[in-house]
Coordinates of C-alpha atoms in Angstrom, one line a residue:
X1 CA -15.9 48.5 24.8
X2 CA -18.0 45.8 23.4
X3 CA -17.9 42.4 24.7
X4 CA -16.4 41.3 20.8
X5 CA -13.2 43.5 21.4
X6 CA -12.4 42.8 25.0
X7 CA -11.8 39.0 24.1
X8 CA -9.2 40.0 21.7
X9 CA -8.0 43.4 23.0
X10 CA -4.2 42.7 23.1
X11 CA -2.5 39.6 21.8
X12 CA -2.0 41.1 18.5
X13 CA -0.6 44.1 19.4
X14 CA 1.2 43.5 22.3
X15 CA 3.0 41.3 19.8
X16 CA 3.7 44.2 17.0
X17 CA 5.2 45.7 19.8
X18 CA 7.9 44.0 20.7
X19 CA 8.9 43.5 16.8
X20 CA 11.6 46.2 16.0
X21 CA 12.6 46.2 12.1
X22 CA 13.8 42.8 12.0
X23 CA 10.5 41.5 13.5
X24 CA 8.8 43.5 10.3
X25 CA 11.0 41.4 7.8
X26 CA 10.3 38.4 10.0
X27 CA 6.5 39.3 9.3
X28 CA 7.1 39.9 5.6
X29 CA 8.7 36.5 5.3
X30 CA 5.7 34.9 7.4
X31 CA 3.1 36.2 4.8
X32 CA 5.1 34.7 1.7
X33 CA 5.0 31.5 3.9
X34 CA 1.1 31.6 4.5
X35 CA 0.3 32.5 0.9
X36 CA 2.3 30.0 0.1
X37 CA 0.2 27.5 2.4
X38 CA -2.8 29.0 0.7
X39 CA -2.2 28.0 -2.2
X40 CA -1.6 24.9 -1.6
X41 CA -5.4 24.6 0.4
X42 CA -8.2 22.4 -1.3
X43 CA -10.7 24.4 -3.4
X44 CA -14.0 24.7 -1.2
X45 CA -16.9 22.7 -2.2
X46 CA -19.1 25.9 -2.9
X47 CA -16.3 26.2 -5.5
X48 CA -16.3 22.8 -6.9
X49 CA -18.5 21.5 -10.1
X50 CA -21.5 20.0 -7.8
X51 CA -22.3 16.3 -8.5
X52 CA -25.7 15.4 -10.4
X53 CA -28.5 14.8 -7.9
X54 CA -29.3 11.0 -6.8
X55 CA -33.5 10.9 -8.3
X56 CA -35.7 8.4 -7.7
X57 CA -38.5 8.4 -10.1
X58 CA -42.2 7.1 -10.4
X59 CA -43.9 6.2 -13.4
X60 CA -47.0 4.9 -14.4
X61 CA -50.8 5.4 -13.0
X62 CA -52.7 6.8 -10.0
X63 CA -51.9 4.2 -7.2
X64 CA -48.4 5.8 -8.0
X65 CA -48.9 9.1 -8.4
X66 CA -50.7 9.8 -5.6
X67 CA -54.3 10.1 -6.6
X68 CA -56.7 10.3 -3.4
X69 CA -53.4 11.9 -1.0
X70 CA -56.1 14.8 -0.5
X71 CA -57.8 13.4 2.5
X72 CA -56.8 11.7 5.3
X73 CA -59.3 8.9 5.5
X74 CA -63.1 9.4 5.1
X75 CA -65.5 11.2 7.3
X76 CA -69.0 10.6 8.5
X77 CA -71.9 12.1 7.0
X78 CA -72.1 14.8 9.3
X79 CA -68.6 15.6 9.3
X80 CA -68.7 15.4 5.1
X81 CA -70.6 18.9 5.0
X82 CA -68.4 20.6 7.7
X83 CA -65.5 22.6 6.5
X84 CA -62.3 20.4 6.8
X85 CA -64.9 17.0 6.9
X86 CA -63.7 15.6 9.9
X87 CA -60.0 17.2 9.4
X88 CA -60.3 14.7 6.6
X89 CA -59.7 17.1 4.0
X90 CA -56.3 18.5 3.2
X91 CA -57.6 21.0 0.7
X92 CA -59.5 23.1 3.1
X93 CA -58.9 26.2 4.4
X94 CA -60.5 29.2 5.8
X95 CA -60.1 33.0 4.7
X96 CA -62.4 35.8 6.1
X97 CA -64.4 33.1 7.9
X98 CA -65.5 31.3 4.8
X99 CA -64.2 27.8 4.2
X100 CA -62.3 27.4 0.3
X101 CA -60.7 24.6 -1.1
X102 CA -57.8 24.4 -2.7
X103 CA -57.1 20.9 -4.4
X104 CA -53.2 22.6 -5.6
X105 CA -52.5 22.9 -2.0
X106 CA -51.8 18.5 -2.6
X107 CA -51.3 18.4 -6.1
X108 CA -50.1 21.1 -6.7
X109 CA -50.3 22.0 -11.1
X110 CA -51.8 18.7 -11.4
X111 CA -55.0 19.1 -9.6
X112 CA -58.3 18.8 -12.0
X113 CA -58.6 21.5 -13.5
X114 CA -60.4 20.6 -16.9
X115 CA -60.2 18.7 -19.8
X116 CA -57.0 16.8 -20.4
X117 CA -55.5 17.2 -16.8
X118 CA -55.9 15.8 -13.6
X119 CA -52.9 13.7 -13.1
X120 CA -53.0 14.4 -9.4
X121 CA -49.4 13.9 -8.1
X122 CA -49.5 14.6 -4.4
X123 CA -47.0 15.8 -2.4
X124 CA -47.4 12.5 -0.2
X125 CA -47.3 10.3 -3.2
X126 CA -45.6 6.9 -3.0
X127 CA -42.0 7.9 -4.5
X128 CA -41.8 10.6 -1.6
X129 CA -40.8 8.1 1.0
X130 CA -37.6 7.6 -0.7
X131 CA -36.3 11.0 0.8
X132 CA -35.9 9.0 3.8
X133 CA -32.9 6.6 1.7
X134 CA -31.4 10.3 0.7
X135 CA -33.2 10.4 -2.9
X136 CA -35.1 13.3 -4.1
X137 CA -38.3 12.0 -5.6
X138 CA -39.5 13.0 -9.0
X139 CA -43.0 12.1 -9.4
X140 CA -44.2 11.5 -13.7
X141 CA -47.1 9.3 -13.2
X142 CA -50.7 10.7 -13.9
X143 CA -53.7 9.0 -12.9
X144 CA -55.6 7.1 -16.0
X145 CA -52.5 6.6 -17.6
X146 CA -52.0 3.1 -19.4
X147 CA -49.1 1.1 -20.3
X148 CA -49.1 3.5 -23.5
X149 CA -48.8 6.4 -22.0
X150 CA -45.0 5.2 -20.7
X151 CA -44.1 4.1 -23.8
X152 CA -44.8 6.3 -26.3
X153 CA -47.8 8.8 -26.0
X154 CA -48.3 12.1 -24.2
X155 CA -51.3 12.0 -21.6
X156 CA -52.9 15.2 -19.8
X157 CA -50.4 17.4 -18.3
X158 CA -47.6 15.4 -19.4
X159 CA -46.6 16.7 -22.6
X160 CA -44.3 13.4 -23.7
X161 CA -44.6 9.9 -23.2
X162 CA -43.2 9.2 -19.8
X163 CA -40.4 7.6 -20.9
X164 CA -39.0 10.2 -22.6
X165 CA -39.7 12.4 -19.7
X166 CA -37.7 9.8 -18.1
X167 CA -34.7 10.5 -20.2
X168 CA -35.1 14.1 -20.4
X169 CA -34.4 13.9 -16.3
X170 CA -31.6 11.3 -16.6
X171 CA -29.4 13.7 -19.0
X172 CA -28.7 16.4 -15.7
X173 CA -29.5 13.7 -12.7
X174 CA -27.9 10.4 -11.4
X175 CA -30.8 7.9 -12.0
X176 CA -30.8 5.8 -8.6
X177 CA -34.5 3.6 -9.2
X178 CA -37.3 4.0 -11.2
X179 CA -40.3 2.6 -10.3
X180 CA -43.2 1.5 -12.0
X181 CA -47.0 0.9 -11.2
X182 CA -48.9 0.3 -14.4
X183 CA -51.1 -2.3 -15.9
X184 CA -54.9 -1.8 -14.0
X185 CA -56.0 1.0 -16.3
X186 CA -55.2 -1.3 -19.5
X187 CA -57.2 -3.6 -17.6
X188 CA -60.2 -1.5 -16.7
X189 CA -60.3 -1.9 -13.3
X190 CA -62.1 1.4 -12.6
X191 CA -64.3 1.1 -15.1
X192 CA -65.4 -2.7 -13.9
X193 CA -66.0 -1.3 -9.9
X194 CA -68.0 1.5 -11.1
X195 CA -70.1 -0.8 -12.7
X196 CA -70.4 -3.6 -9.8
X197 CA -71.5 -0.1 -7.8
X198 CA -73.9 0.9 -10.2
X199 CA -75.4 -3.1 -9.4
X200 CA -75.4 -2.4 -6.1
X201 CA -76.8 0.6 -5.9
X202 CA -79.6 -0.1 -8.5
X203 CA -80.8 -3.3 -6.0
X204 CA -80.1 -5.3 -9.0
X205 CA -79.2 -8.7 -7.0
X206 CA -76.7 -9.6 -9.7
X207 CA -73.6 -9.3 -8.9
X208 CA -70.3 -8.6 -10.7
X209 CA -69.2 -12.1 -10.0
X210 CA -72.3 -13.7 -11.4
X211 CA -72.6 -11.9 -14.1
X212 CA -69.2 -12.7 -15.6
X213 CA -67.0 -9.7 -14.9
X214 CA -64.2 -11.4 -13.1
X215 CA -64.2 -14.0 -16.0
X216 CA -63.5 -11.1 -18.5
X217 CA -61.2 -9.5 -16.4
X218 CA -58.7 -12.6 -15.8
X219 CA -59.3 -13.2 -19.7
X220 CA -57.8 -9.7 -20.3
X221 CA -54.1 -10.3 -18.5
X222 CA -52.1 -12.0 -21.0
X223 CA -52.7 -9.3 -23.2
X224 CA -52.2 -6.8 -20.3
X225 CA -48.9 -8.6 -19.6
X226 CA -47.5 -8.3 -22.6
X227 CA -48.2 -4.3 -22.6
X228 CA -46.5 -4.2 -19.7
X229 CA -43.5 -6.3 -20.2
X230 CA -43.3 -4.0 -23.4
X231 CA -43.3 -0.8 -20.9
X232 CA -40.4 -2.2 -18.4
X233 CA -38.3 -3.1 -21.3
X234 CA -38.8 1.0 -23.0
X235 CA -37.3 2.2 -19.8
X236 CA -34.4 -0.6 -19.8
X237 CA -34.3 1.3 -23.1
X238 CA -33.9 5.1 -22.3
X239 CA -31.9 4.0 -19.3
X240 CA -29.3 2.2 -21.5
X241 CA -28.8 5.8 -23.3
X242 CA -28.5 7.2 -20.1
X243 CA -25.3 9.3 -19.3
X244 CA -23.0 6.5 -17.2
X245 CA -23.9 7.6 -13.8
X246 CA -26.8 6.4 -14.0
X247 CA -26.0 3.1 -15.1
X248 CA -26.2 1.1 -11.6
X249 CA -29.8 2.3 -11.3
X250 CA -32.8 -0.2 -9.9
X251 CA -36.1 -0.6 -11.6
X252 CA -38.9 -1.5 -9.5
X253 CA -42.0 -2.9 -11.2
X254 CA -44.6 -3.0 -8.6
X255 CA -48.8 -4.7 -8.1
X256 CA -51.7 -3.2 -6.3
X257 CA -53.6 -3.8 -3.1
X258 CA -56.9 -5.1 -3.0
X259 CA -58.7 -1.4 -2.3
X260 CA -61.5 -3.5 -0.1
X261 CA -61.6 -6.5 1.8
X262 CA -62.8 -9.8 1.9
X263 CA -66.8 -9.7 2.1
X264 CA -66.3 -11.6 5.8
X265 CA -64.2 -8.1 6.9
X266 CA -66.7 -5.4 5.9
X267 CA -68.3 -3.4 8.7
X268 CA -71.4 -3.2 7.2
X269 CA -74.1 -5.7 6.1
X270 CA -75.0 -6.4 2.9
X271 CA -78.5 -5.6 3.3
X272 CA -81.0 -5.7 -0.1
X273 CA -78.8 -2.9 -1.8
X274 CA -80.0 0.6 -3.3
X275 CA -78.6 4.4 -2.9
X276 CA -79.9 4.4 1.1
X277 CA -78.4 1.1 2.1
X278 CA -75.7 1.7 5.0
X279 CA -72.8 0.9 2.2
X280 CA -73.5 3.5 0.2
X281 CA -75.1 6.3 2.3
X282 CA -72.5 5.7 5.1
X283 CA -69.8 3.8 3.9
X284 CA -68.9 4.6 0.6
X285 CA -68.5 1.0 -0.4
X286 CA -72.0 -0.2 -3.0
X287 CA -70.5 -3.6 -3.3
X288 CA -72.3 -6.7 -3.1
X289 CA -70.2 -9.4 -0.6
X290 CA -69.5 -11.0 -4.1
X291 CA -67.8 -8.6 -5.8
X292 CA -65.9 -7.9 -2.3
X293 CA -64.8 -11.6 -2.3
X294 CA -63.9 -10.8 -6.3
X295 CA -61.5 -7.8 -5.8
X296 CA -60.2 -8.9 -2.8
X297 CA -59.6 -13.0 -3.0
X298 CA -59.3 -13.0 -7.0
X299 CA -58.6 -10.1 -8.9
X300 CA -55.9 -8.5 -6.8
X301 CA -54.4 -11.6 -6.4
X302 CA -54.3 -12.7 -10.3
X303 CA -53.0 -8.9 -10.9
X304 CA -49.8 -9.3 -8.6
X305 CA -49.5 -12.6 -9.9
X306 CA -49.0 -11.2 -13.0
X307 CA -46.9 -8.7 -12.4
X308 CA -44.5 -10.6 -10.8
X309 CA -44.2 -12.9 -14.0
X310 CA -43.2 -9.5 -15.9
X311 CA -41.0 -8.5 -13.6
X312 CA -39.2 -12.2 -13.4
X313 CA -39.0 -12.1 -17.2
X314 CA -37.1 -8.6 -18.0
X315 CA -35.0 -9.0 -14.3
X316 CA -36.3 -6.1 -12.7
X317 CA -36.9 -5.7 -9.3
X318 CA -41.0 -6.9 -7.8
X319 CA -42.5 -5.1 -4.9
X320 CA -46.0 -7.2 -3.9
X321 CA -48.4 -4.2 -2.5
X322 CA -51.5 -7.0 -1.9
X323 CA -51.2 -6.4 1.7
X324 CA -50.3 -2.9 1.7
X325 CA -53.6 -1.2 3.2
X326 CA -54.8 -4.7 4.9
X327 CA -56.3 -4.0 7.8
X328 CA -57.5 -0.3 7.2
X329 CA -58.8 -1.0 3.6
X330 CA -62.7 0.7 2.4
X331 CA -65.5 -0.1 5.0
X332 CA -63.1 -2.9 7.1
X333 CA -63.8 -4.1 9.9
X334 CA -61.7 -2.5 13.0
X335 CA -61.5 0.7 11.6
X336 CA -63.3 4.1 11.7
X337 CA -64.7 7.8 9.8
X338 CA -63.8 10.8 11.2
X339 CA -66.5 12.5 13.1
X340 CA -67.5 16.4 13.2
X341 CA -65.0 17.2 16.4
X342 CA -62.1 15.1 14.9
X343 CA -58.7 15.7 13.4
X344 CA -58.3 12.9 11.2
X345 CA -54.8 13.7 10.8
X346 CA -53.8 12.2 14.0
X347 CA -55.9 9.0 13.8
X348 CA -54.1 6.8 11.0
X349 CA -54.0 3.9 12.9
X350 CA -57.9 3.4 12.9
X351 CA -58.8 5.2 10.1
X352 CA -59.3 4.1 6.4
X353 CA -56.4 4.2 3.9
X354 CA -59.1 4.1 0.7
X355 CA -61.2 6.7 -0.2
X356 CA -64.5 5.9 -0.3
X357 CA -67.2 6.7 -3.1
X358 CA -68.6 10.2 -3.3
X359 CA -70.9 10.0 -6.2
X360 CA -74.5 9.0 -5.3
X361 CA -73.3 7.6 -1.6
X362 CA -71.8 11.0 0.4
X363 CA -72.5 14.0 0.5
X364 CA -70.2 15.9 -3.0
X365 CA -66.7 16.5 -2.1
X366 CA -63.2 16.2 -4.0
X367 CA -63.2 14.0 -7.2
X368 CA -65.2 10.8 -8.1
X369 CA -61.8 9.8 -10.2
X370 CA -60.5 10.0 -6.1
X371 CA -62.5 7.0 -5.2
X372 CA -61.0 3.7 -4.2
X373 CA -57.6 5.0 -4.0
X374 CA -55.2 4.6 -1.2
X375 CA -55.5 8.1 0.7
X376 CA -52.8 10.3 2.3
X377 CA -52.8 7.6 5.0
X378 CA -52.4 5.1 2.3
X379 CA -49.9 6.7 0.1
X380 CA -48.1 7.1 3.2
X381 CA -48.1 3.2 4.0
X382 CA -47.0 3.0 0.2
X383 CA -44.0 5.0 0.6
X384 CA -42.9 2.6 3.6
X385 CA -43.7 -0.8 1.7
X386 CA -41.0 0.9 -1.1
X387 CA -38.6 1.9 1.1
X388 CA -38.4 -1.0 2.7
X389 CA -37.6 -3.3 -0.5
X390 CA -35.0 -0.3 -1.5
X391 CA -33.0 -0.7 1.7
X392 CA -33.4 -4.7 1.6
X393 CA -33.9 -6.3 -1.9
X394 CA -34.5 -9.2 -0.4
X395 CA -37.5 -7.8 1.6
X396 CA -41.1 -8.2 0.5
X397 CA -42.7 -6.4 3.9
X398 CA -46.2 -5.8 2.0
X399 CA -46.8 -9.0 0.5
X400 CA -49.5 -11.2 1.6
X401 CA -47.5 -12.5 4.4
X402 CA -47.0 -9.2 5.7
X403 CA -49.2 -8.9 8.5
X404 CA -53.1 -9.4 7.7
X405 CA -56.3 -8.0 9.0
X406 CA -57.0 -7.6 12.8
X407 CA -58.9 -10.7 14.2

């Protein structure tokens, strides 16, 4: 007899037993009184219509979507021709003893795979740290997009502005934040570092700084602010239409951290410039201390400031990411590559959270468009700086008072 039976071998029955005919209409009547109670028991949940699912959504450009998420941190030169780089890259795998990449394996349909694509949402993109608050992130930024690209036109793989792919989720999901990084692609800011590189790199002792670029670049954000002020209030828009459950939603308009630091916090000297000096070959970084000072003590700075006056204007909610990757930003001070024997997936808290420059500095891996981007480590310390402000409004843990860089 198996061990199931002999814990119920009798009581049932022993029971039938001593019932005669009386005991059987006794059990008839006990059935009509448990069908009865049946009846009367809720529905189970399975059963029930389901409620919508709580979202929290990104929008915008690639410090939001997740560009760069690929690596974690930056590896030496040596490790940059090994197979993983250092355990740096997140793409890499081996099959029959060859070493492949696979850019999908982080983001996923998005990865660059031609013209018109390349949005690069990676699965450790900012918005994912809100599964931690009991949200399920939904990720429609694309990197390069500009404030135009939320209000009204279609960019790479998304085929509608992302607004309206906004109110296309809102119709089946409850709408808990939406949160926005936009504004430093209307403003060039890619475009400008590649340029201050290209100075550097050519040993041309002018700088960005000196030759003007931070003048234009300030010059540029009225006109920058008013884009974006016109982007926050096209999803105040859609979410007005929104079906009522979403109507106690939060929208988040967030600012940038400086991808570099402050000229008197980078690891390696300036030098006389050119594609062998030790900040491009081994750093990543062709910046003259200038254009470091530039980014890091000016532009970043006038950017957030900015922000923040959009974001007072239209009510929503401002998360300041200027000291987001402070301390671990490109070619700091205090913090390391990965080396040919590492894993650099266990070394976050000396490692780099920006990727470096791969075009005429390291040896070719992933995607130039890659390139002073928070990494996975960075995304990472993204996702905490937002869910931090979501859990306490009040909160501004990666603002410039949040903790700087080491001493």
């Amino acid at each position: 007899m198996s061990a199931t039976a002999q814990q119920y071998p009798r009581s049932v029955p022993a029971a039938s037993r001593r019932l005669g005919r009386a005991g059987r209409a006794g059990r008839v009547l006990a059935i009509l009184a448990l069908s009865a109670t049946a009846l009367a028991v809720p529905v189970p949940a399975q059963a029930r219509a389901q409620a919508p699912e709580q979202v929290a959504v990104s929008l915008g450009d690639s410090f939001i979507s997740g560009e760069a998420g690929r690596w974690w941190g930056n590896s030496t030169v040596a490790a940059a021709a090994g197979c993983t780089r250092g355990g740096t890259d997140r793409a890499a795998y081996r099959r029959h003893l060859i070493c492949r990449y696979d850019a999908k394996q982080v983001y996923g349909d998005t990865a660059l795979h031609g013209a018109d694509t390349g949005c690069h949402r990676s699965d450790v993109a900012e918005i994912t740290g809100l599964r931690r608050a009991g949200l399920t992130p939904i990720n429609l930024a694309c990197s390069g997009a500009e404030t135009r690209h939320v209000i009204s036109e279609a960019f790479k793989e998304n085929t509608a502005s992302q607004a309206d792919l906004l109110a296309q989720v809102a119709t089946t999901r409850q709408v808990e934040v939406v949160v926005l990084s936009i504004g430093g692609n209307d403003l060039n800011l890619s475009g400008m570092l590649r340029r201050c590189a290209a100075l550097y790199m050519a040993s041309d002792r002018r700088s960005c700084a000196s030759a003007g670029e931070g003048d234009r670049f300030l010059a540029a954000l009225p006109a920058v602010e008013q884009q974006v002020t016109l982007a926050v209030q096209k999803i105040r828009q859609v979410m007005s239409q929104a079906p009522a459950r979403s109507a106690g939603y939060r929208l988040i308009l967030q600012s940038y951290p400086s991808p570099v630091p402050s000229s008197a916090r980078v690891r390696y000297s300036e030098g006389s410039g050119g594609k062998t000096a030790m900040r491009t070959l081994v750093g990543g970084c062709p910046l003259w201390d200038a254009d470091f000072d530039l980014m890091h003590d000016t532009l970043a700075p006038a950017i957030d400031a900015m922000l923040r006056r959009v974001a007072t204007a239209t009510g929503a909610e401002f998360l300041s990411m200027l000291g987001a990757v402070e301390g671990h930003a490109l070619c700091e001070r205090g913090t390391r590559q990965a080396g040919t024997l590492d894993d650099a997936a266990e070394l976050g808290d000396t490692m780099e959270w920006v990727r470096y420059g791969t075009v005429g500095a390291k040896i070719s891996q992933g995607h130039q468009q890659e390139a002073m981007h928070p990494n996975a480590f960075g995304q990472q310390a993204l996702g905490r700086c937002l869910l931090s402000l979501y859990r306490n409004p009040s909160a501004q843990p990666c603002d410039t008072d949040a903790p700087r860089s080491r001493p």
